[in-house]
Coordinates of C-alpha atoms in Angstrom, one line a residue:
M1 CA -11.4 -4.3 -1.9
D2 CA -8.8 -7.0 -0.9
D3 CA -5.7 -6.1 1.4
L4 CA -3.3 -5.8 -1.6
N5 CA -5.7 -3.4 -3.5
R6 CA -6.0 -1.4 -0.1
I7 CA -2.2 -1.2 0.7
G8 CA -1.8 -0.2 -2.9
N9 CA -4.3 2.9 -2.8
Q10 CA -2.6 4.0 0.5
V11 CA 0.7 3.8 -0.8
R12 CA -0.2 5.7 -4.2
E13 CA -1.7 8.3 -2.3
A14 CA 0.9 8.8 0.3
R15 CA 3.7 8.6 -2.7
K16 CA 1.7 11.4 -4.5
G17 CA 1.3 13.5 -1.1
Q18 CA 4.9 13.5 -0.9
G19 CA 5.7 14.2 -4.3
L20 CA 7.8 11.0 -5.2
T21 CA 7.9 9.4 -8.5
Q22 CA 7.4 5.7 -9.0
A23 CA 10.8 5.2 -9.9
A24 CA 12.4 7.1 -7.0
L25 CA 10.1 5.3 -4.4
A26 CA 10.7 2.1 -6.2
A27 CA 14.7 2.8 -6.4
E28 CA 14.5 4.0 -2.2
A29 CA 12.6 0.9 -1.5
G30 CA 15.1 -1.5 -3.6
I31 CA 12.1 -2.9 -5.7
S32 CA 11.7 -2.5 -9.6
R33 CA 9.3 0.4 -10.7
T34 CA 7.0 -2.2 -12.3
T35 CA 6.3 -3.6 -9.1
L36 CA 5.6 -0.8 -7.4
S37 CA 3.1 0.4 -10.4
L38 CA 1.6 -3.3 -10.0
L39 CA 0.9 -2.6 -6.5
E40 CA -0.6 0.6 -6.7
S41 CA -2.6 -0.5 -9.6
G42 CA -3.9 -3.3 -7.6
T43 CA -3.0 -6.0 -10.1
V44 CA 0.5 -7.5 -8.2
Q45 CA -0.2 -11.3 -7.7
E46 CA 2.1 -11.6 -4.9
L47 CA 4.5 -9.3 -3.0
G48 CA 7.0 -10.2 -0.2
I49 CA 6.1 -9.0 3.1
R50 CA 9.7 -7.4 3.4
K51 CA 9.3 -5.4 0.1
V52 CA 5.8 -4.3 1.6
I53 CA 7.3 -3.1 4.8
R54 CA 10.3 -1.1 3.1
I55 CA 7.8 0.7 0.8
L56 CA 5.8 1.5 3.9
D57 CA 8.6 2.8 5.9
R58 CA 10.0 4.9 3.3
L59 CA 6.5 6.6 3.1
G60 CA 6.0 7.0 6.9
L61 CA 3.2 4.1 7.0
E62 CA 2.6 1.2 9.0
L63 CA 1.2 -2.2 8.4
T64 CA -1.2 -3.2 11.1
T65 CA -3.7 -6.2 12.0
R66 CA -7.0 -7.0 13.5
P67 CA -8.8 -10.2 14.4
E68 CA -10.7 -11.7 11.6
G69 CA -14.5 -11.0 11.5
A70 CA -13.9 -7.3 13.4
P71 CA -16.1 -4.8 11.8
P72 CA -14.3 -2.3 9.6
T73 CA -12.7 0.6 11.2
L74 CA -14.2 4.3 10.1
E75 CA -11.1 4.7 7.8
E76 CA -11.9 1.8 6.1
I77 CA -15.5 2.7 5.4
R78 CA -14.7 6.1 4.5
E79 CA -12.4 4.6 1.8
E80 CA -15.4 2.5 0.3
R81 CA -17.1 5.6 -0.5

């Protein structure tokens, strides 16, 4: 699973968990509902980092980095199941 797919899945889960519609989250993040839908479905081709950060901020999520080639985290292993 690539990074945007993983982010999209987490965004969808957090959005639903908070009882937000795609339209409401998109409006609060300043993006179109279509763009949010594409992110959540894993079909978005490219999305600017500022847009991603606005979405994550609204949901109380954060973007993290790690060294390339590092083993997967326990959370990532659980997500793959």
